């Protein structure tokens, strides 16, 4: 890690660590190994679950190295909320990983839990108060052509493949454009799905709903990535290595089945929301 | 390796012969059954790392996490799966919380 984070080495933040591993692998110096033997007592004490998981899979970190690579672990973006978890949609509250913006370009370890505790409580209190003065909202039933061609779990796999191939740790502008094009192809497949079971807890229905959300989320992420012409935190575009100043949010809004992108400067006090 | 799987679905038991080319977790075997044999099978999971317990079920007669337990046949030659015994079973392996 001397090359990538000379001061902090392996204690670098996870965005830098992931970029380092992906760079070494991309340049043909992989695979990358984790050697925890010198600090194994600390690992056993602070990461007992991970230590046991490796051991159960045949790798004893006390005496041997483990091959490692970065994986998608957390999404920093998400639904825009105010300080009480209220979204722009009246009566819709969000908290935790589904909400965006709290962590900036890179989340620090353990902050997701405190985010859930603080914003979960705030959103819950506000939602409970809101429900005292509101009527139930009825949702439109899902109308599906069940006799189409594509199985929902296959569509999910395709989205995972596209995002892994073109929206990974190291990105290029060309890859982002390719991702968007492939997501558009996948969107059409969602209108032509094959579902054989509509019983309660049908995995096919769950997979269809998840595939729909994954496609929309992937499209919003890719569009945001294309519009962010810089590298910042976990977004590392090798065509734009520098950070832009001032920092700005990229907001994506859905209307009339189209995603619209807005840029908004990051301010220290964002209690008022204009967009 | 061919694994013979029995799943207790309340009103009946379904049997599957699943090809497992490598060591797989019980959840991976269920995914294979859903994708390749029977899309109607109902089961739940969430974290896949042994933390949330959403995927807990009876595996060869003992409660365990399907995302962590390696798929192996019991003494009768079958991998036997059933919902947890207590509480209401919504369908197949899905319990009401």
Tab-separated table of C-alpha atoms in Angstrom:
chain	number	residue	atom	x	y	z
A	1	UNK	CA	0.000	0.000	0.000
A	2	UNK	CA	3.066	2.298	0.090
A	3	UNK	CA	2.309	3.349	-3.478
A	4	UNK	CA	-1.351	4.271	-2.835
A	5	UNK	CA	-1.477	5.492	0.789
A	6	UNK	CA	2.094	6.001	2.082
A	7	UNK	CA	0.991	7.470	5.422
A	8	UNK	CA	-1.825	5.116	6.405
A	9	UNK	CA	-0.904	1.952	4.413
A	10	UNK	CA	-3.550	-0.779	5.005
A	11	UNK	CA	-5.404	1.536	7.385
A	12	UNK	CA	-6.405	3.724	4.431
A	13	UNK	CA	-10.122	4.369	3.946
A	14	UNK	CA	-11.937	1.600	2.095
A	15	UNK	CA	-12.344	3.607	-1.136
A	16	UNK	CA	-8.552	3.976	-1.447
A	17	UNK	CA	-7.979	0.341	-0.470
A	18	UNK	CA	-10.493	-0.882	-3.079
A	19	UNK	CA	-9.004	1.333	-5.809
A	20	UNK	CA	-5.505	0.060	-4.937
A	21	UNK	CA	-6.544	-3.617	-5.144
A	22	UNK	CA	-8.493	-3.065	-8.377
A	23	UNK	CA	-5.565	-1.126	-9.930
A	24	UNK	CA	-2.988	-3.801	-9.077
A	25	UNK	CA	-5.289	-6.515	-10.447
A	26	UNK	CA	-6.091	-4.527	-13.622
A	27	UNK	CA	-2.365	-3.990	-14.249
A	28	UNK	CA	-1.646	-7.712	-14.021
A	29	UNK	CA	-0.077	-7.884	-10.571
A	30	UNK	CA	-2.858	-9.920	-8.977
A	31	UNK	CA	-4.109	-11.879	-7.197
A	32	UNK	CA	-3.951	-9.782	-4.022
A	33	UNK	CA	-3.472	-11.505	-0.653
A	34	UNK	CA	-4.460	-10.440	2.840
A	35	UNK	CA	-1.853	-11.445	5.440
A	36	UNK	CA	-3.288	-10.964	8.948
A	37	UNK	CA	-0.936	-13.356	10.764
A	38	UNK	CA	0.990	-10.557	12.556
A	39	UNK	CA	-2.208	-9.037	14.005
A	40	UNK	CA	-4.232	-12.215	14.411
A	41	UNK	CA	-5.073	-11.635	18.100
A	42	UNK	CA	-6.636	-8.263	17.201
A	43	UNK	CA	-8.504	-9.824	14.252
A	44	UNK	CA	-9.936	-12.591	16.458
A	45	UNK	CA	-11.029	-10.020	19.044
A	46	UNK	CA	-12.446	-7.323	16.754
A	47	UNK	CA	-13.662	-9.442	13.813
A	48	UNK	CA	-14.634	-12.810	15.347
A	49	UNK	CA	-17.440	-13.400	12.833
A	50	UNK	CA	-15.176	-12.789	9.807
A	51	UNK	CA	-12.391	-14.917	11.295
A	52	UNK	CA	-14.778	-17.834	11.844
A	53	UNK	CA	-16.356	-17.380	8.382
A	54	UNK	CA	-12.923	-17.761	6.742
A	55	UNK	CA	-12.078	-20.744	8.948
A	56	UNK	CA	-15.362	-22.474	8.056
A	57	UNK	CA	-14.471	-21.981	4.384
A	58	UNK	CA	-11.039	-23.560	4.870
A	59	UNK	CA	-8.826	-20.479	5.375
A	60	UNK	CA	-7.271	-20.064	8.838
A	61	UNK	CA	-6.095	-16.444	8.945
A	62	UNK	CA	-3.853	-17.287	11.925
A	63	UNK	CA	-1.524	-19.313	9.743
A	64	UNK	CA	-2.315	-18.483	6.098
A	65	UNK	CA	-3.219	-15.680	3.719
A	66	UNK	CA	-6.622	-15.093	2.087
A	67	UNK	CA	-7.098	-13.976	-1.500
A	68	UNK	CA	-9.100	-10.730	-1.493
A	69	UNK	CA	-10.898	-8.435	-3.926
A	70	UNK	CA	-13.303	-5.511	-3.652
A	71	UNK	CA	-17.064	-6.080	-3.909
A	72	UNK	CA	-20.137	-3.852	-3.866
A	73	UNK	CA	-20.849	-3.353	-0.173
A	74	UNK	CA	-22.797	-0.138	0.351
A	75	UNK	CA	-24.520	2.516	-1.739
A	76	UNK	CA	-23.728	6.088	-0.695
A	77	UNK	CA	-26.437	7.571	-2.905
A	78	UNK	CA	-30.138	7.106	-2.243
A	79	UNK	CA	-33.483	8.775	-1.740
A	80	UNK	CA	-33.165	12.416	-0.724
A	81	UNK	CA	-34.519	13.066	2.761
A	82	UNK	CA	-34.645	15.975	5.177
A	83	UNK	CA	-33.402	15.860	8.777
A	84	UNK	CA	-36.490	13.805	9.779
A	85	UNK	CA	-36.369	11.221	7.007
A	86	UNK	CA	-39.209	12.859	5.026
A	87	UNK	CA	-38.805	12.489	1.242
A	88	UNK	CA	-40.190	14.806	-1.456
A	89	UNK	CA	-43.257	12.532	-1.659
A	90	UNK	CA	-45.828	13.445	0.980
A	91	UNK	CA	-46.093	10.626	3.536
A	92	UNK	CA	-43.045	8.673	2.307
A	93	UNK	CA	-40.205	8.397	4.814
A	94	UNK	CA	-36.799	6.795	4.293
A	95	UNK	CA	-33.889	5.960	6.596
A	96	UNK	CA	-30.651	3.989	6.414
A	97	UNK	CA	-28.869	2.767	3.312
A	98	UNK	CA	-31.887	3.509	1.103
A	99	UNK	CA	-31.460	7.226	1.898
A	100	UNK	CA	-28.599	9.164	0.345
A	101	UNK	CA	-26.202	11.989	1.028
A	102	UNK	CA	-25.233	11.538	4.679
A	103	UNK	CA	-21.842	9.949	4.024
A	104	UNK	CA	-20.694	12.114	1.119
A	105	UNK	CA	-18.468	10.301	-1.392
A	106	UNK	CA	-17.267	7.556	0.957
A	107	UNK	CA	-18.771	6.040	4.094
A	108	UNK	CA	-16.448	5.460	7.032
A	109	UNK	CA	-16.693	2.096	8.805
A	110	UNK	CA	-19.497	1.712	11.404
A	111	UNK	CA	-21.292	4.916	10.392
A	112	UNK	CA	-24.112	2.969	8.720
A	113	UNK	CA	-25.262	1.612	12.079
A	114	UNK	CA	-25.365	5.030	13.728
A	115	UNK	CA	-27.179	6.363	10.639
A	116	UNK	CA	-29.865	3.680	11.049
A	117	UNK	CA	-30.278	4.372	14.766
A	118	UNK	CA	-30.553	8.158	14.439
A	119	UNK	CA	-32.560	8.480	11.247
A	120	UNK	CA	-34.639	5.353	11.888
A	121	UNK	CA	-35.821	6.867	15.167
A	122	UNK	CA	-36.445	10.291	13.661
A	123	UNK	CA	-38.279	8.917	10.612
A	124	UNK	CA	-40.332	6.571	12.797
A	125	UNK	CA	-41.437	9.374	15.110
A	126	UNK	CA	-42.335	11.663	12.206
A	127	UNK	CA	-44.154	8.892	10.317
A	128	UNK	CA	-46.160	7.996	13.436
A	129	UNK	CA	-47.164	11.650	13.896
A	130	UNK	CA	-48.020	11.923	10.186
A	131	UNK	CA	-50.232	8.817	10.316
A	132	UNK	CA	-52.440	10.430	12.999
A	133	UNK	CA	-53.718	12.941	10.458
A	134	UNK	CA	-53.763	10.994	7.222
A	135	UNK	CA	-55.873	8.416	5.450
A	136	UNK	CA	-54.627	5.091	4.171
A	137	UNK	CA	-53.099	5.242	0.721
A	138	UNK	CA	-54.133	2.511	-1.699
A	139	UNK	CA	-51.545	1.265	-4.157
A	140	UNK	CA	-52.280	0.425	-7.775
A	141	UNK	CA	-52.337	-3.354	-8.323
A	142	UNK	CA	-49.495	-4.800	-10.368
A	143	UNK	CA	-50.615	-5.646	-13.914
A	144	UNK	CA	-48.264	-8.085	-15.577
A	145	UNK	CA	-48.196	-10.128	-18.726
A	146	UNK	CA	-47.139	-13.427	-17.162
A	147	UNK	CA	-46.561	-15.321	-20.389
A	148	UNK	CA	-43.562	-13.426	-21.706
A	149	UNK	CA	-40.043	-14.620	-22.402
A	150	UNK	CA	-37.653	-13.502	-19.656
A	151	UNK	CA	-37.435	-14.955	-16.136
A	152	UNK	CA	-37.059	-12.231	-13.479
A	153	UNK	CA	-34.046	-13.862	-11.773
A	154	UNK	CA	-32.227	-13.860	-15.121
A	155	UNK	CA	-32.923	-10.131	-15.505
A	156	UNK	CA	-31.449	-9.554	-12.023
A	157	UNK	CA	-28.312	-11.469	-13.027
A	158	UNK	CA	-27.998	-9.342	-16.160
A	159	UNK	CA	-28.152	-6.102	-14.161
A	160	UNK	CA	-25.518	-7.486	-11.769
A	161	UNK	CA	-23.281	-8.409	-14.713
A	162	UNK	CA	-23.640	-4.977	-16.378
A	163	UNK	CA	-22.939	-3.108	-13.137
A	164	UNK	CA	-19.971	-5.369	-12.290
A	165	UNK	CA	-18.483	-5.081	-15.780
A	166	UNK	CA	-18.981	-1.333	-16.356
A	167	UNK	CA	-19.676	0.298	-12.986
A	168	UNK	CA	-17.006	-1.306	-10.834
A	169	UNK	CA	-14.282	0.156	-8.659
A	170	UNK	CA	-12.406	1.776	-11.576
A	171	UNK	CA	-14.693	3.344	-14.181
A	172	UNK	CA	-14.213	5.020	-17.565
A	173	UNK	CA	-16.628	7.359	-19.351
A	174	UNK	CA	-16.955	4.858	-22.209
A	175	UNK	CA	-17.881	2.062	-19.785
A	176	UNK	CA	-20.526	4.243	-18.127
A	177	UNK	CA	-22.109	4.973	-21.512
A	178	UNK	CA	-22.065	1.256	-22.357
A	179	UNK	CA	-23.715	0.470	-19.001
A	180	UNK	CA	-26.533	2.945	-19.695
A	181	UNK	CA	-27.129	1.469	-23.122
A	182	UNK	CA	-27.298	-2.094	-21.741
A	183	UNK	CA	-29.634	-1.022	-18.912
A	184	UNK	CA	-31.997	0.401	-21.540
A	185	UNK	CA	-32.039	-2.993	-23.268
A	186	UNK	CA	-32.786	-4.699	-19.935
A	187	UNK	CA	-35.676	-2.252	-19.308
A	188	UNK	CA	-37.464	-3.620	-22.358
A	189	UNK	CA	-37.103	-7.186	-21.077
A	190	UNK	CA	-38.980	-6.181	-17.906
A	191	UNK	CA	-42.095	-5.717	-20.058
A	192	UNK	CA	-41.799	-9.273	-21.348
A	193	UNK	CA	-41.392	-11.480	-18.269
A	194	UNK	CA	-42.388	-15.073	-17.652
A	195	UNK	CA	-43.945	-15.786	-14.257
A	196	UNK	CA	-45.429	-19.218	-13.510
A	197	UNK	CA	-46.318	-18.866	-9.834
A	198	UNK	CA	-48.287	-16.019	-8.268
A	199	UNK	CA	-48.871	-17.714	-4.902
A	200	UNK	CA	-47.974	-15.793	-1.708
A	201	UNK	CA	-44.224	-15.255	-1.362
A	202	UNK	CA	-43.692	-16.266	-4.981
A	203	UNK	CA	-39.953	-15.820	-5.563
A	204	UNK	CA	-40.726	-14.922	-9.169
A	205	UNK	CA	-42.891	-11.962	-8.116
A	206	UNK	CA	-40.278	-10.882	-5.537
A	207	UNK	CA	-37.551	-11.178	-8.195
A	208	UNK	CA	-39.687	-9.190	-10.652
A	209	UNK	CA	-40.183	-6.360	-8.137
A	210	UNK	CA	-36.481	-6.414	-7.210
A	211	UNK	CA	-35.436	-6.474	-10.882
A	212	UNK	CA	-37.646	-3.419	-11.529
A	213	UNK	CA	-36.079	-1.514	-8.627
A	214	UNK	CA	-32.557	-2.655	-9.527
A	215	UNK	CA	-32.986	-1.449	-13.112
A	216	UNK	CA	-34.232	1.978	-12.044
A	217	UNK	CA	-31.494	2.290	-9.410
A	218	UNK	CA	-28.815	1.168	-11.875
A	219	UNK	CA	-30.036	3.716	-14.421
A	220	UNK	CA	-30.012	6.534	-11.843
A	221	UNK	CA	-26.513	5.536	-10.631
A	222	UNK	CA	-25.104	5.306	-14.142
A	223	UNK	CA	-26.623	8.642	-15.195
A	224	UNK	CA	-25.177	10.256	-12.054
A	225	UNK	CA	-21.800	8.688	-12.805
A	226	UNK	CA	-21.833	10.062	-16.367
A	227	UNK	CA	-22.681	13.565	-15.072
A	228	UNK	CA	-19.996	13.494	-12.351
A	229	UNK	CA	-16.923	14.524	-14.341
A	230	UNK	CA	-14.484	14.007	-11.478
A	231	UNK	CA	-13.241	11.303	-9.103
A	232	UNK	CA	-14.519	11.552	-5.547
A	233	UNK	CA	-14.594	8.873	-2.847
A	234	UNK	CA	-15.937	5.606	-4.194
A	235	UNK	CA	-16.608	7.118	-7.647
A	236	UNK	CA	-13.249	6.690	-9.436
A	237	UNK	CA	-13.334	7.601	-13.152
A	238	UNK	CA	-9.901	7.149	-14.726
A	239	UNK	CA	-10.832	9.774	-17.382
A	240	UNK	CA	-11.367	12.429	-14.657
A	241	UNK	CA	-8.882	11.851	-11.837
A	242	UNK	CA	-9.167	15.247	-10.114
A	243	UNK	CA	-11.835	16.504	-7.696
A	244	UNK	CA	-13.947	19.450	-8.840
A	245	UNK	CA	-14.449	22.467	-6.637
A	246	UNK	CA	-16.908	23.395	-5.241
A	247	UNK	CA	-18.357	19.954	-4.475
A	248	UNK	CA	-21.819	19.312	-5.859
A	249	UNK	CA	-24.640	16.817	-5.429
A	250	UNK	CA	-26.120	15.142	-8.479
A	251	UNK	CA	-29.876	14.736	-8.090
A	252	UNK	CA	-31.959	12.447	-10.285
A	253	UNK	CA	-35.710	12.886	-10.449
A	254	UNK	CA	-38.233	10.606	-12.169
A	255	UNK	CA	-41.112	12.231	-14.021
A	256	UNK	CA	-43.122	11.103	-17.047
A	257	UNK	CA	-41.030	7.918	-17.152
A	258	UNK	CA	-37.879	9.976	-17.731
A	259	UNK	CA	-34.971	10.547	-15.363
A	260	UNK	CA	-33.931	14.178	-15.142
A	261	UNK	CA	-30.504	15.137	-13.747
A	262	UNK	CA	-29.856	18.255	-11.658
A	263	UNK	CA	-26.604	19.566	-10.142
A	264	UNK	CA	-26.679	21.269	-6.776
A	265	UNK	CA	-23.741	22.793	-4.923
A	266	UNK	CA	-22.969	21.227	-1.532
A	267	UNK	CA	-23.540	23.773	1.232
A	268	UNK	CA	-22.753	23.401	4.897
A	269	UNK	CA	-26.326	24.290	5.843
A	270	UNK	CA	-28.829	22.388	3.757
A	271	UNK	CA	-31.882	22.798	5.902
A	272	UNK	CA	-33.729	24.523	3.066
A	273	UNK	CA	-34.429	22.442	-0.021
A	274	UNK	CA	-35.062	24.392	-3.172
A	275	UNK	CA	-35.043	21.744	-5.912
B	1	UNK	CA	-22.425	-35.037	-7.053
B	2	UNK	CA	-26.168	-35.658	-7.125
B	3	UNK	CA	-27.991	-34.527	-4.018
B	4	UNK	CA	-31.428	-35.904	-3.199
B	5	UNK	CA	-33.508	-33.181	-1.553
B	6	UNK	CA	-36.845	-33.509	0.258
B	7	UNK	CA	-38.810	-30.363	1.134
B	8	UNK	CA	-41.731	-30.457	3.563
B	9	UNK	CA	-44.368	-28.168	2.028
B	10	UNK	CA	-47.121	-28.733	4.589
B	11	UNK	CA	-49.699	-30.579	2.497
B	12	UNK	CA	-47.070	-32.646	0.690
B	13	UNK	CA	-43.351	-33.351	0.344
B	14	UNK	CA	-41.494	-32.445	-2.868
B	15	UNK	CA	-38.411	-34.353	-3.957
B	16	UNK	CA	-35.660	-33.074	-6.235
B	17	UNK	CA	-32.439	-34.489	-7.625
B	18	UNK	CA	-29.996	-31.580	-7.715
B	19	UNK	CA	-26.621	-31.668	-9.429
B	20	UNK	CA	-24.026	-30.049	-7.121
B	21	UNK	CA	-20.664	-29.755	-8.889
B	22	UNK	CA	-19.001	-28.320	-5.760
B	23	UNK	CA	-19.634	-27.732	-2.059
B	24	UNK	CA	-22.756	-25.550	-1.820
B	25	UNK	CA	-24.726	-24.029	1.014
B	26	UNK	CA	-28.310	-25.167	1.570
B	27	UNK	CA	-29.472	-21.724	0.354
B	28	UNK	CA	-27.490	-22.167	-2.884
B	29	UNK	CA	-29.199	-25.541	-3.380
B	30	UNK	CA	-32.609	-23.905	-2.828
B	31	UNK	CA	-31.694	-21.233	-5.398
B	32	UNK	CA	-30.795	-23.984	-7.856
B	33	UNK	CA	-34.115	-25.762	-7.223
B	34	UNK	CA	-36.020	-22.485	-7.762
B	35	UNK	CA	-34.094	-21.568	-10.922
B	36	UNK	CA	-33.783	-24.979	-12.566
B	37	UNK	CA	-36.427	-27.347	-11.135
B	38	UNK	CA	-39.426	-25.696	-9.456
B	39	UNK	CA	-40.143	-21.920	-9.631
B	40	UNK	CA	-43.027	-22.304	-7.154
B	41	UNK	CA	-40.848	-23.101	-4.102
B	42	UNK	CA	-41.125	-20.387	-1.412
B	43	UNK	CA	-38.231	-19.520	0.919
B	44	UNK	CA	-36.748	-16.397	2.447
B	45	UNK	CA	-33.257	-14.984	2.877
B	46	UNK	CA	-31.665	-11.581	3.264
B	47	UNK	CA	-28.044	-10.988	4.319
B	48	UNK	CA	-26.434	-14.250	3.134
B	49	UNK	CA	-23.707	-13.829	5.770
B	50	UNK	CA	-25.223	-15.534	8.801
B	51	UNK	CA	-26.238	-12.387	10.650
B	52	UNK	CA	-29.949	-11.742	10.039
B	53	UNK	CA	-31.427	-15.285	10.590
B	54	UNK	CA	-34.105	-14.676	7.899
B	55	UNK	CA	-33.127	-17.965	6.189
B	56	UNK	CA	-33.393	-20.156	9.314
B	57	UNK	CA	-35.100	-23.526	8.709
B	58	UNK	CA	-34.975	-27.169	9.766
B	59	UNK	CA	-32.067	-28.855	7.975
B	60	UNK	CA	-31.916	-32.645	8.392
B	61	UNK	CA	-34.080	-32.262	11.502
B	62	UNK	CA	-32.106	-29.479	13.186
B	63	UNK	CA	-32.655	-25.706	13.077
B	64	UNK	CA	-29.852	-23.952	11.188
B	65	UNK	CA	-29.062	-21.051	8.844
B	66	UNK	CA	-29.446	-22.171	5.230
B	67	UNK	CA	-26.999	-19.505	4.033
B	68	UNK	CA	-24.198	-20.910	6.223
B	69	UNK	CA	-24.854	-24.661	6.373
B	70	UNK	CA	-23.193	-26.787	3.729
B	71	UNK	CA	-25.678	-28.990	1.852
B	72	UNK	CA	-25.206	-32.643	2.843
B	73	UNK	CA	-27.467	-35.672	2.912
B	74	UNK	CA	-28.601	-36.954	6.307
B	75	UNK	CA	-28.400	-40.591	7.447
B	76	UNK	CA	-31.372	-41.505	5.212
B	77	UNK	CA	-29.524	-40.295	2.089
B	78	UNK	CA	-31.667	-37.156	1.697
B	79	UNK	CA	-31.073	-33.476	2.454
B	80	UNK	CA	-34.356	-32.828	4.259
B	81	UNK	CA	-35.686	-29.271	4.597
B	82	UNK	CA	-38.717	-28.107	6.567
B	83	UNK	CA	-40.017	-24.859	8.065
B	84	UNK	CA	-39.203	-24.142	11.720
B	85	UNK	CA	-41.743	-26.052	13.858
B	86	UNK	CA	-43.095	-23.227	16.035
B	87	UNK	CA	-45.528	-20.563	14.859
B	88	UNK	CA	-47.534	-20.144	11.654
B	89	UNK	CA	-46.094	-21.289	8.319
B	90	UNK	CA	-47.196	-18.982	5.493
B	91	UNK	CA	-46.065	-21.289	2.677
B	92	UNK	CA	-43.362	-23.932	2.136
B	93	UNK	CA	-40.339	-22.710	4.171
B	94	UNK	CA	-41.656	-19.203	4.899
B	95	UNK	CA	-42.654	-18.519	8.501
B	96	UNK	CA	-44.663	-15.632	9.861
B	97	UNK	CA	-42.328	-13.572	12.043
